[in-house]
């Protein structure tokens, strides 16, 4: 997966962005994971992007395992069904939505708990002390890298 | 802020991506919010990207309020200091890192609670029932839009 835009970045955020960091990618994923979109024409209508770009993104998602391409019954078209790997991007979309609402003037995202219908929030939690942690109380550092995956940077 | 790539997308994730969705943007933010990077040369060294691209990204962040450009004492260079608006992107970087570790073979992110040093996790929590919510138990829909901000799409 590496060897493209972010070659040399031994970081999981960079690896994620290799797969979903291109223009439109995360909005296609948003439609797939939260609006249940599967058809090319529905993605196109929702996003209004050029069909060649949409086609390239969907093909890339299929190749990477984020979506599966399946034939539609009674249609000459296929559908693009998001996989578990794609569904796991929900927290990324939620985090972007939250930030875009608070800092970029967008509408609030409405995320709900399927079981009880209550509003769902994203929280940072310390697994040692159990406290809810504000963003300015989180520090980050590189994790241990896997030398097999990136021998140059791990040296 | 709109009127660029994602014009017509009345969605906070799209608004966020207008500001931080370009190539390299979120990795520059990662360096700023988790590695404390402020100098042009340090961003450049860490990321290895073309100086004209880095310069364009930093200027954009300053214009949008994500960073402040400040003169450095005893230097002809300025530094780029991330603002509260920029620091609030930590959950986005954490979500991408988590996904990139689990699904794209990247190293684990090491995020810690500044107070106690314990590991910090991102969780989805239902504010009605108090349960921790798995990603496949979260549904999403458009929030109420502000017609002043996007009259065409809100019609």
PDB file of C-alpha atoms in Angstrom:
ATOM      1  CA  UNK A   1       0.000   0.000   0.000  1.00  0.00           C
ATOM      2  CA  UNK A   2       2.899   2.362   0.605  1.00  0.00           C
ATOM      3  CA  UNK A   3       5.165   3.650  -2.088  1.00  0.00           C
ATOM      4  CA  UNK A   4       2.743   6.320  -3.186  1.00  0.00           C
ATOM      5  CA  UNK A   5       2.104   9.789  -1.861  1.00  0.00           C
ATOM      6  CA  UNK A   6       3.371   9.265   1.648  1.00  0.00           C
ATOM      7  CA  UNK A   7       6.306   6.963   1.049  1.00  0.00           C
ATOM      8  CA  UNK A   8       8.674   7.075   3.981  1.00  0.00           C
ATOM      9  CA  UNK A   9       6.000   8.086   6.485  1.00  0.00           C
ATOM     10  CA  UNK A  10       6.094   5.262   9.017  1.00  0.00           C
ATOM     11  CA  UNK A  11       2.807   6.222  10.599  1.00  0.00           C
ATOM     12  CA  UNK A  12      -0.622   4.680  10.640  1.00  0.00           C
ATOM     13  CA  UNK A  13      -2.340   7.977   9.874  1.00  0.00           C
ATOM     14  CA  UNK A  14      -0.253   8.172   6.691  1.00  0.00           C
ATOM     15  CA  UNK A  15      -1.163   4.594   5.801  1.00  0.00           C
ATOM     16  CA  UNK A  16      -4.821   5.407   6.261  1.00  0.00           C
ATOM     17  CA  UNK A  17      -4.489   8.510   4.112  1.00  0.00           C
ATOM     18  CA  UNK A  18      -2.850   6.455   1.349  1.00  0.00           C
ATOM     19  CA  UNK A  19      -6.173   4.628   1.072  1.00  0.00           C
ATOM     20  CA  UNK A  20      -8.724   7.306   1.895  1.00  0.00           C
ATOM     21  CA  UNK A  21      -6.859  10.613   1.647  1.00  0.00           C
ATOM     22  CA  UNK A  22      -7.559  11.497  -1.958  1.00  0.00           C
ATOM     23  CA  UNK A  23     -10.118  14.136  -2.891  1.00  0.00           C
ATOM     24  CA  UNK A  24     -13.671  12.871  -2.395  1.00  0.00           C
ATOM     25  CA  UNK A  25     -12.602   9.566  -0.866  1.00  0.00           C
ATOM     26  CA  UNK A  26     -13.909  10.204   2.641  1.00  0.00           C
ATOM     27  CA  UNK A  27     -17.162  11.678   1.332  1.00  0.00           C
ATOM     28  CA  UNK A  28     -17.741   8.541  -0.734  1.00  0.00           C
ATOM     29  CA  UNK A  29     -17.058   6.529   2.419  1.00  0.00           C
ATOM     30  CA  UNK A  30     -19.458   8.791   4.371  1.00  0.00           C
ATOM     31  CA  UNK A  31     -22.232   8.015   1.883  1.00  0.00           C
ATOM     32  CA  UNK A  32     -21.448   4.297   2.020  1.00  0.00           C
ATOM     33  CA  UNK A  33     -21.226   3.900   5.794  1.00  0.00           C
ATOM     34  CA  UNK A  34     -23.896   6.349   6.992  1.00  0.00           C
ATOM     35  CA  UNK A  35     -26.318   6.666   4.068  1.00  0.00           C
ATOM     36  CA  UNK A  36     -26.145   3.080   2.852  1.00  0.00           C
ATOM     37  CA  UNK A  37     -25.264   4.116  -0.689  1.00  0.00           C
ATOM     38  CA  UNK A  38     -24.143   1.252  -2.942  1.00  0.00           C
ATOM     39  CA  UNK A  39     -24.939   2.288  -6.516  1.00  0.00           C
ATOM     40  CA  UNK A  40     -22.656   4.273  -8.752  1.00  0.00           C
ATOM     41  CA  UNK A  41     -25.487   6.565  -9.857  1.00  0.00           C
ATOM     42  CA  UNK A  42     -26.456   7.289  -6.236  1.00  0.00           C
ATOM     43  CA  UNK A  43     -22.898   8.188  -5.245  1.00  0.00           C
ATOM     44  CA  UNK A  44     -22.685  10.373  -8.328  1.00  0.00           C
ATOM     45  CA  UNK A  45     -25.973  12.127  -7.591  1.00  0.00           C
ATOM     46  CA  UNK A  46     -25.056  12.737  -3.955  1.00  0.00           C
ATOM     47  CA  UNK A  47     -21.560  14.003  -4.628  1.00  0.00           C
ATOM     48  CA  UNK A  48     -21.809  15.551  -8.074  1.00  0.00           C
ATOM     49  CA  UNK A  49     -18.261  14.615  -8.928  1.00  0.00           C
ATOM     50  CA  UNK A  50     -16.925  13.577 -12.326  1.00  0.00           C
ATOM     51  CA  UNK A  51     -17.766   9.982 -13.198  1.00  0.00           C
ATOM     52  CA  UNK A  52     -14.155   9.132 -14.076  1.00  0.00           C
ATOM     53  CA  UNK A  53     -13.031  10.306 -10.628  1.00  0.00           C
ATOM     54  CA  UNK A  54     -15.808   8.393  -8.868  1.00  0.00           C
ATOM     55  CA  UNK A  55     -15.011   5.297 -10.877  1.00  0.00           C
ATOM     56  CA  UNK A  56     -11.317   5.524  -9.991  1.00  0.00           C
ATOM     57  CA  UNK A  57     -12.089   5.937  -6.281  1.00  0.00           C
ATOM     58  CA  UNK A  58     -14.511   3.014  -6.166  1.00  0.00           C
ATOM     59  CA  UNK A  59     -12.094   0.763  -8.057  1.00  0.00           C
ATOM     60  CA  UNK A  60      -9.368   1.702  -5.603  1.00  0.00           C
ATOM     61  CA  UNK A  61     -11.627   0.917  -2.640  1.00  0.00           C
ATOM     62  CA  UNK A  62     -12.456  -2.481  -4.129  1.00  0.00           C
ATOM     63  CA  UNK A  63      -8.769  -3.231  -4.724  1.00  0.00           C
ATOM     64  CA  UNK A  64      -7.911  -2.213  -1.148  1.00  0.00           C
ATOM     65  CA  UNK A  65     -10.732  -4.244   0.403  1.00  0.00           C
ATOM     66  CA  UNK A  66     -12.866  -1.331   1.580  1.00  0.00           C
ATOM     67  CA  UNK A  67     -15.699  -2.291  -0.765  1.00  0.00           C
ATOM     68  CA  UNK A  68     -16.893  -5.334  -2.652  1.00  0.00           C
ATOM     69  CA  UNK A  69     -18.215  -5.078  -6.182  1.00  0.00           C
ATOM     70  CA  UNK A  70     -21.264  -7.281  -6.668  1.00  0.00           C
ATOM     71  CA  UNK A  71     -23.571  -7.808  -9.647  1.00  0.00           C
ATOM     72  CA  UNK A  72     -27.046  -6.341  -9.213  1.00  0.00           C
ATOM     73  CA  UNK A  73     -29.974  -8.579 -10.064  1.00  0.00           C
ATOM     74  CA  UNK A  74     -31.873  -7.463 -13.167  1.00  0.00           C
ATOM     75  CA  UNK A  75     -29.387  -4.729 -13.936  1.00  0.00           C
ATOM     76  CA  UNK A  76     -26.369  -4.303 -16.141  1.00  0.00           C
ATOM     77  CA  UNK A  77     -24.692  -2.410 -13.302  1.00  0.00           C
ATOM     78  CA  UNK A  78     -22.821  -3.619 -10.246  1.00  0.00           C
ATOM     79  CA  UNK A  79     -23.153  -2.308  -6.746  1.00  0.00           C
ATOM     80  CA  UNK A  80     -20.381  -1.336  -4.337  1.00  0.00           C
ATOM     81  CA  UNK A  81     -20.946  -2.755  -0.887  1.00  0.00           C
ATOM     82  CA  UNK A  82     -18.839  -1.426   1.946  1.00  0.00           C
ATOM     83  CA  UNK A  83     -16.931  -4.086   3.893  1.00  0.00           C
ATOM     84  CA  UNK A  84     -16.082  -4.332   7.588  1.00  0.00           C
ATOM     85  CA  UNK A  85     -12.816  -2.555   6.744  1.00  0.00           C
ATOM     86  CA  UNK A  86     -14.791   0.323   5.251  1.00  0.00           C
ATOM     87  CA  UNK A  87     -17.346   0.417   8.045  1.00  0.00           C
ATOM     88  CA  UNK A  88     -14.470   0.756  10.505  1.00  0.00           C
ATOM     89  CA  UNK A  89     -13.911   4.259   9.102  1.00  0.00           C
ATOM     90  CA  UNK A  90     -17.047   5.529  10.838  1.00  0.00           C
ATOM     91  CA  UNK A  91     -15.025   7.082  13.691  1.00  0.00           C
ATOM     92  CA  UNK A  92     -12.952   9.038  11.145  1.00  0.00           C
ATOM     93  CA  UNK A  93     -16.093  10.457   9.520  1.00  0.00           C
ATOM     94  CA  UNK A  94     -17.588  11.224  12.939  1.00  0.00           C
ATOM     95  CA  UNK A  95     -14.423  13.031  14.058  1.00  0.00           C
ATOM     96  CA  UNK A  96     -14.316  15.124  10.866  1.00  0.00           C
ATOM     97  CA  UNK A  97     -18.019  15.948  11.173  1.00  0.00           C
ATOM     98  CA  UNK A  98     -17.631  16.998  14.777  1.00  0.00           C
ATOM     99  CA  UNK A  99     -14.722  19.276  13.947  1.00  0.00           C
ATOM    100  CA  UNK A 100     -16.414  20.684  10.846  1.00  0.00           C
ATOM    101  CA  UNK A 101     -19.453  21.570  12.920  1.00  0.00           C
ATOM    102  CA  UNK A 102     -17.554  23.237  15.735  1.00  0.00           C
ATOM    103  CA  UNK A 103     -14.844  24.960  13.715  1.00  0.00           C
ATOM    104  CA  UNK A 104     -15.939  25.295  10.107  1.00  0.00           C
ATOM    105  CA  UNK A 105     -19.570  26.355  10.376  1.00  0.00           C
ATOM    106  CA  UNK A 106     -21.114  23.104   9.181  1.00  0.00           C
ATOM    107  CA  UNK A 107     -24.360  21.562  10.428  1.00  0.00           C
ATOM    108  CA  UNK A 108     -24.223  19.249  13.451  1.00  0.00           C
ATOM    109  CA  UNK A 109     -23.828  15.596  12.626  1.00  0.00           C
ATOM    110  CA  UNK A 110     -26.635  13.438  13.895  1.00  0.00           C
ATOM    111  CA  UNK A 111     -25.198  10.123  14.972  1.00  0.00           C
ATOM    112  CA  UNK A 112     -27.429   7.747  16.877  1.00  0.00           C
ATOM    113  CA  UNK A 113     -27.181   4.542  18.812  1.00  0.00           C
ATOM    114  CA  UNK A 114     -29.023   1.889  16.794  1.00  0.00           C
ATOM    115  CA  UNK A 115     -30.211   0.120  19.952  1.00  0.00           C
ATOM    116  CA  UNK A 116     -31.775   2.989  21.900  1.00  0.00           C
ATOM    117  CA  UNK A 117     -31.835   5.896  19.437  1.00  0.00           C
ATOM    118  CA  UNK A 118     -29.778   8.097  21.748  1.00  0.00           C
ATOM    119  CA  UNK A 119     -27.189  10.549  20.448  1.00  0.00           C
ATOM    120  CA  UNK A 120     -23.682   9.125  20.068  1.00  0.00           C
ATOM    121  CA  UNK A 121     -20.600  11.133  20.984  1.00  0.00           C
ATOM    122  CA  UNK A 122     -16.957  10.423  20.371  1.00  0.00           C
ATOM    123  CA  UNK A 123     -14.866  10.561  23.516  1.00  0.00           C
ATOM    124  CA  UNK A 124     -11.242  10.102  24.433  1.00  0.00           C
ATOM    125  CA  UNK A 125     -10.935   7.875  27.461  1.00  0.00           C
ATOM    126  CA  UNK A 126      -7.886   6.977  29.542  1.00  0.00           C
ATOM    127  CA  UNK A 127      -7.875   3.221  30.020  1.00  0.00           C
ATOM    128  CA  UNK A 128      -5.692   3.514  33.113  1.00  0.00           C
ATOM    129  CA  UNK A 129      -7.587   6.052  35.226  1.00  0.00           C
ATOM    130  CA  UNK A 130     -10.912   5.809  33.395  1.00  0.00           C
ATOM    131  CA  UNK A 131     -11.230   9.575  32.984  1.00  0.00           C
ATOM    132  CA  UNK A 132     -12.684  11.230  29.926  1.00  0.00           C
ATOM    133  CA  UNK A 133      -9.737  13.081  28.398  1.00  0.00           C
ATOM    134  CA  UNK A 134      -9.898  16.473  26.664  1.00  0.00           C
ATOM    135  CA  UNK A 135      -7.939  16.734  23.384  1.00  0.00           C
ATOM    136  CA  UNK A 136      -5.373  19.071  24.963  1.00  0.00           C
ATOM    137  CA  UNK A 137      -4.629  16.395  27.582  1.00  0.00           C
ATOM    138  CA  UNK A 138      -3.598  13.780  25.009  1.00  0.00           C
ATOM    139  CA  UNK A 139       0.005  13.384  24.014  1.00  0.00           C
ATOM    140  CA  UNK A 140       1.135  11.323  21.048  1.00  0.00           C
ATOM    141  CA  UNK A 141       4.287   9.679  19.898  1.00  0.00           C
ATOM    142  CA  UNK A 142       5.356   7.175  17.287  1.00  0.00           C
ATOM    143  CA  UNK A 143       4.517   3.592  18.115  1.00  0.00           C
ATOM    144  CA  UNK A 144       7.076   0.834  17.721  1.00  0.00           C
ATOM    145  CA  UNK A 145       7.474   0.228  14.009  1.00  0.00           C
ATOM    146  CA  UNK A 146       7.610  -3.137  12.359  1.00  0.00           C
ATOM    147  CA  UNK A 147      11.040  -3.393  10.702  1.00  0.00           C
ATOM    148  CA  UNK A 148       9.746  -5.952   8.195  1.00  0.00           C
ATOM    149  CA  UNK A 149       7.296  -3.446   6.850  1.00  0.00           C
ATOM    150  CA  UNK A 150       9.600  -0.506   6.554  1.00  0.00           C
ATOM    151  CA  UNK A 151      13.280  -1.439   6.927  1.00  0.00           C
ATOM    152  CA  UNK A 152      14.657   1.928   5.890  1.00  0.00           C
ATOM    153  CA  UNK A 153      12.733   4.017   8.365  1.00  0.00           C
ATOM    154  CA  UNK A 154      13.129   1.511  11.171  1.00  0.00           C
ATOM    155  CA  UNK A 155      16.920   1.451  10.881  1.00  0.00           C
TER     156      UNK A 155
ATOM    157  CA  UNK B   1     -14.615  28.430   3.037  1.00  0.00           C
ATOM    158  CA  UNK B   2     -16.914  26.597   0.668  1.00  0.00           C
ATOM    159  CA  UNK B   3     -16.961  27.151  -3.044  1.00  0.00           C
ATOM    160  CA  UNK B   4     -13.952  24.981  -3.609  1.00  0.00           C
ATOM    161  CA  UNK B   5     -13.628  21.243  -4.018  1.00  0.00           C
ATOM    162  CA  UNK B   6     -16.768  20.234  -2.209  1.00  0.00           C
ATOM    163  CA  UNK B   7     -19.136  23.002  -3.213  1.00  0.00           C
ATOM    164  CA  UNK B   8     -22.711  21.900  -2.702  1.00  0.00           C
ATOM    165  CA  UNK B   9     -21.857  19.363   0.018  1.00  0.00           C
ATOM    166  CA  UNK B  10     -23.884  20.593   2.973  1.00  0.00           C
ATOM    167  CA  UNK B  11     -22.041  18.446   5.462  1.00  0.00           C
ATOM    168  CA  UNK B  12     -19.583  19.160   8.227  1.00  0.00           C
ATOM    169  CA  UNK B  13     -17.211  16.412   7.123  1.00  0.00           C
ATOM    170  CA  UNK B  14     -16.991  18.138   3.728  1.00  0.00           C
ATOM    171  CA  UNK B  15     -16.352  21.487   5.398  1.00  0.00           C
ATOM    172  CA  UNK B  16     -13.576  19.936   7.436  1.00  0.00           C
ATOM    173  CA  UNK B  17     -12.059  18.380   4.329  1.00  0.00           C
ATOM    174  CA  UNK B  18     -12.121  21.750   2.561  1.00  0.00           C
ATOM    175  CA  UNK B  19      -9.625  22.885   5.190  1.00  0.00           C
ATOM    176  CA  UNK B  20      -7.608  19.768   5.921  1.00  0.00           C
ATOM    177  CA  UNK B  21      -8.391  17.354   3.067  1.00  0.00           C
ATOM    178  CA  UNK B  22      -5.590  18.224   0.695  1.00  0.00           C
ATOM    179  CA  UNK B  23      -2.574  15.975   0.293  1.00  0.00           C
ATOM    180  CA  UNK B  24      -0.236  16.208   3.279  1.00  0.00           C
ATOM    181  CA  UNK B  25      -2.534  18.499   5.263  1.00  0.00           C
ATOM    182  CA  UNK B  26      -3.419  16.047   8.010  1.00  0.00           C
ATOM    183  CA  UNK B  27       0.181  14.854   8.331  1.00  0.00           C
ATOM    184  CA  UNK B  28       1.325  18.451   8.816  1.00  0.00           C
ATOM    185  CA  UNK B  29      -1.403  18.763  11.466  1.00  0.00           C
ATOM    186  CA  UNK B  30      -0.238  15.488  13.038  1.00  0.00           C
ATOM    187  CA  UNK B  31       3.285  16.881  13.386  1.00  0.00           C
ATOM    188  CA  UNK B  32       1.963  20.137  14.820  1.00  0.00           C
ATOM    189  CA  UNK B  33      -0.469  18.688  17.368  1.00  0.00           C
ATOM    190  CA  UNK B  34       1.390  15.560  18.514  1.00  0.00           C
ATOM    191  CA  UNK B  35       5.055  16.287  17.840  1.00  0.00           C
ATOM    192  CA  UNK B  36       5.011  19.976  18.661  1.00  0.00           C
ATOM    193  CA  UNK B  37       6.537  20.941  15.353  1.00  0.00           C
ATOM    194  CA  UNK B  38       6.467  24.686  14.614  1.00  0.00           C
ATOM    195  CA  UNK B  39       9.360  25.390  12.215  1.00  0.00           C
ATOM    196  CA  UNK B  40       9.168  25.144   8.466  1.00  0.00           C
ATOM    197  CA  UNK B  41      12.442  23.226   8.281  1.00  0.00           C
ATOM    198  CA  UNK B  42      11.243  20.694  10.868  1.00  0.00           C
ATOM    199  CA  UNK B  43       7.989  20.044   9.022  1.00  0.00           C
ATOM    200  CA  UNK B  44       9.969  19.702   5.825  1.00  0.00           C
ATOM    201  CA  UNK B  45      12.451  17.280   7.367  1.00  0.00           C
ATOM    202  CA  UNK B  46       9.737  15.146   8.913  1.00  0.00           C
ATOM    203  CA  UNK B  47       7.533  14.974   5.850  1.00  0.00           C
ATOM    204  CA  UNK B  48       9.990  15.246   2.988  1.00  0.00           C
ATOM    205  CA  UNK B  49       7.513  17.095   0.817  1.00  0.00           C
ATOM    206  CA  UNK B  50       8.233  19.844  -1.694  1.00  0.00           C
ATOM    207  CA  UNK B  51       8.813  23.208  -0.051  1.00  0.00           C
ATOM    208  CA  UNK B  52       6.289  24.989  -2.283  1.00  0.00           C
ATOM    209  CA  UNK B  53       3.583  22.505  -1.251  1.00  0.00           C
ATOM    210  CA  UNK B  54       4.460  22.822   2.440  1.00  0.00           C
ATOM    211  CA  UNK B  55       4.482  26.588   2.156  1.00  0.00           C
ATOM    212  CA  UNK B  56       1.047  26.602   0.482  1.00  0.00           C
ATOM    213  CA  UNK B  57      -0.408  24.319   3.160  1.00  0.00           C
ATOM    214  CA  UNK B  58       0.970  26.369   6.065  1.00  0.00           C
ATOM    215  CA  UNK B  59      -0.247  29.636   4.508  1.00  0.00           C
ATOM    216  CA  UNK B  60      -3.692  28.100   4.084  1.00  0.00           C
ATOM    217  CA  UNK B  61      -3.729  26.950   7.711  1.00  0.00           C
ATOM    218  CA  UNK B  62      -2.779  30.452   8.871  1.00  0.00           C
ATOM    219  CA  UNK B  63      -5.518  32.014   6.702  1.00  0.00           C
ATOM    220  CA  UNK B  64      -8.097  29.551   8.057  1.00  0.00           C
ATOM    221  CA  UNK B  65      -7.079  30.069  11.698  1.00  0.00           C
ATOM    222  CA  UNK B  66      -5.568  26.634  12.292  1.00  0.00           C
ATOM    223  CA  UNK B  67      -2.113  28.098  12.870  1.00  0.00           C
ATOM    224  CA  UNK B  68      -0.573  31.416  13.781  1.00  0.00           C
ATOM    225  CA  UNK B  69       2.561  32.690  12.125  1.00  0.00           C
ATOM    226  CA  UNK B  70       4.888  34.306  14.642  1.00  0.00           C
ATOM    227  CA  UNK B  71       8.372  35.805  14.269  1.00  0.00           C
ATOM    228  CA  UNK B  72      11.128  33.739  15.853  1.00  0.00           C
ATOM    229  CA  UNK B  73      13.580  35.573  18.080  1.00  0.00           C
ATOM    230  CA  UNK B  74      17.073  35.782  16.619  1.00  0.00           C
ATOM    231  CA  UNK B  75      16.026  34.226  13.347  1.00  0.00           C
ATOM    232  CA  UNK B  76      14.972  35.425   9.943  1.00  0.00           C
ATOM    233  CA  UNK B  77      12.307  32.723   9.911  1.00  0.00           C
ATOM    234  CA  UNK B  78       8.826  32.617  11.410  1.00  0.00           C
ATOM    235  CA  UNK B  79       7.271  29.748  13.271  1.00  0.00           C
ATOM    236  CA  UNK B  80       3.851  28.225  12.774  1.00  0.00           C
ATOM    237  CA  UNK B  81       2.061  27.669  16.045  1.00  0.00           C
ATOM    238  CA  UNK B  82      -1.044  25.522  16.041  1.00  0.00           C
ATOM    239  CA  UNK B  83      -4.149  27.203  17.500  1.00  0.00           C
ATOM    240  CA  UNK B  84      -7.005  25.766  19.545  1.00  0.00           C
ATOM    241  CA  UNK B  85      -8.816  25.192  16.234  1.00  0.00           C
ATOM    242  CA  UNK B  86      -5.897  23.123  15.009  1.00  0.00           C
ATOM    243  CA  UNK B  87      -5.459  21.256  18.277  1.00  0.00           C
ATOM    244  CA  UNK B  88      -9.120  20.256  18.069  1.00  0.00           C
ATOM    245  CA  UNK B  89      -8.165  18.022  15.123  1.00  0.00           C
ATOM    246  CA  UNK B  90      -6.455  15.563  17.465  1.00  0.00           C
ATOM    247  CA  UNK B  91      -9.456  13.196  17.408  1.00  0.00           C
ATOM    248  CA  UNK B  92      -9.301  13.098  13.598  1.00  0.00           C
ATOM    249  CA  UNK B  93      -5.617  12.128  13.671  1.00  0.00           C
ATOM    250  CA  UNK B  94      -6.277   9.568  16.407  1.00  0.00           C
ATOM    251  CA  UNK B  95      -9.154   8.000  14.433  1.00  0.00           C
ATOM    252  CA  UNK B  96      -7.034   7.772  11.271  1.00  0.00           C
ATOM    253  CA  UNK B  97      -4.119   6.294  13.218  1.00  0.00           C
ATOM    254  CA  UNK B  98      -6.334   3.699  14.860  1.00  0.00           C
ATOM    255  CA  UNK B  99      -7.799   2.642  11.517  1.00  0.00           C
ATOM    256  CA  UNK B 100      -4.409   2.651   9.785  1.00  0.00           C
ATOM    257  CA  UNK B 101      -3.030   0.373  12.484  1.00  0.00           C
ATOM    258  CA  UNK B 102      -5.896  -2.102  12.429  1.00  0.00           C
ATOM    259  CA  UNK B 103      -6.605  -2.147   8.700  1.00  0.00           C
ATOM    260  CA  UNK B 104      -3.581  -0.875   6.804  1.00  0.00           C
ATOM    261  CA  UNK B 105      -0.647  -2.528   8.562  1.00  0.00           C
ATOM    262  CA  UNK B 106       0.711   0.585  10.251  1.00  0.00           C
ATOM    263  CA  UNK B 107       2.321   0.758  13.696  1.00  0.00           C
ATOM    264  CA  UNK B 108       0.087   1.305  16.711  1.00  0.00           C
ATOM    265  CA  UNK B 109      -0.377   4.914  17.713  1.00  0.00           C
ATOM    266  CA  UNK B 110       0.769   5.669  21.216  1.00  0.00           C
ATOM    267  CA  UNK B 111      -1.580   8.249  22.700  1.00  0.00           C
ATOM    268  CA  UNK B 112      -1.286   8.991  26.388  1.00  0.00           C
ATOM    269  CA  UNK B 113      -3.165  10.867  29.055  1.00  0.00           C
ATOM    270  CA  UNK B 114      -0.964  13.812  30.067  1.00  0.00           C
ATOM    271  CA  UNK B 115      -2.142  13.611  33.689  1.00  0.00           C
ATOM    272  CA  UNK B 116      -1.545   9.944  34.509  1.00  0.00           C
ATOM    273  CA  UNK B 117       0.416   8.620  31.509  1.00  0.00           C
ATOM    274  CA  UNK B 118      -2.193   5.948  30.787  1.00  0.00           C
ATOM    275  CA  UNK B 119      -3.096   4.914  27.245  1.00  0.00           C
ATOM    276  CA  UNK B 120      -5.910   6.908  25.652  1.00  0.00           C
ATOM    277  CA  UNK B 121      -8.557   5.264  23.501  1.00  0.00           C
ATOM    278  CA  UNK B 122     -11.215   6.788  21.329  1.00  0.00           C
ATOM    279  CA  UNK B 123     -14.687   5.501  22.114  1.00  0.00           C
ATOM    280  CA  UNK B 124     -18.179   6.067  20.828  1.00  0.00           C
ATOM    281  CA  UNK B 125     -20.558   6.574  23.726  1.00  0.00           C
ATOM    282  CA  UNK B 126     -24.345   6.857  23.742  1.00  0.00           C
ATOM    283  CA  UNK B 127     -25.258   9.865  25.854  1.00  0.00           C
ATOM    284  CA  UNK B 128     -28.746   8.482  26.489  1.00  0.00           C
ATOM    285  CA  UNK B 129     -28.030   4.961  27.742  1.00  0.00           C
ATOM    286  CA  UNK B 130     -24.359   5.504  28.595  1.00  0.00           C
ATOM    287  CA  UNK B 131     -23.238   2.412  26.699  1.00  0.00           C
ATOM    288  CA  UNK B 132     -20.015   2.203  24.731  1.00  0.00           C
ATOM    289  CA  UNK B 133     -21.178   1.844  21.125  1.00  0.00           C
ATOM    290  CA  UNK B 134     -19.465  -0.259  18.451  1.00  0.00           C
ATOM    291  CA  UNK B 135     -19.091   1.419  15.039  1.00  0.00           C
ATOM    292  CA  UNK B 136     -21.654  -0.917  13.466  1.00  0.00           C
ATOM    293  CA  UNK B 137     -24.212   0.237  16.042  1.00  0.00           C
ATOM    294  CA  UNK B 138     -23.988   3.904  15.018  1.00  0.00           C
ATOM    295  CA  UNK B 139     -26.359   5.330  12.451  1.00  0.00           C
ATOM    296  CA  UNK B 140     -25.888   8.723  10.842  1.00  0.00           C
ATOM    297  CA  UNK B 141     -28.027  11.221   9.041  1.00  0.00           C
ATOM    298  CA  UNK B 142     -27.768  14.802   7.907  1.00  0.00           C
ATOM    299  CA  UNK B 143     -28.173  17.338  10.664  1.00  0.00           C
ATOM    300  CA  UNK B 144     -30.446  20.340  10.234  1.00  0.00           C
ATOM    301  CA  UNK B 145     -28.764  22.639   7.752  1.00  0.00           C
ATOM    302  CA  UNK B 146     -28.483  26.368   8.002  1.00  0.00           C
ATOM    303  CA  UNK B 147     -30.279  27.811   4.968  1.00  0.00           C
ATOM    304  CA  UNK B 148     -28.260  31.023   5.186  1.00  0.00           C
ATOM    305  CA  UNK B 149     -25.099  29.095   4.600  1.00  0.00           C
ATOM    306  CA  UNK B 150     -26.242  27.010   1.688  1.00  0.00           C
ATOM    307  CA  UNK B 151     -29.554  28.148   0.219  1.00  0.00           C
ATOM    308  CA  UNK B 152     -29.428  25.920  -2.829  1.00  0.00           C
ATOM    309  CA  UNK B 153     -28.925  22.647  -1.017  1.00  0.00           C
ATOM    310  CA  UNK B 154     -31.268  23.543   1.814  1.00  0.00           C
ATOM    311  CA  UNK B 155     -34.167  24.285  -0.574  1.00  0.00           C
TER     312      UNK B 155
END
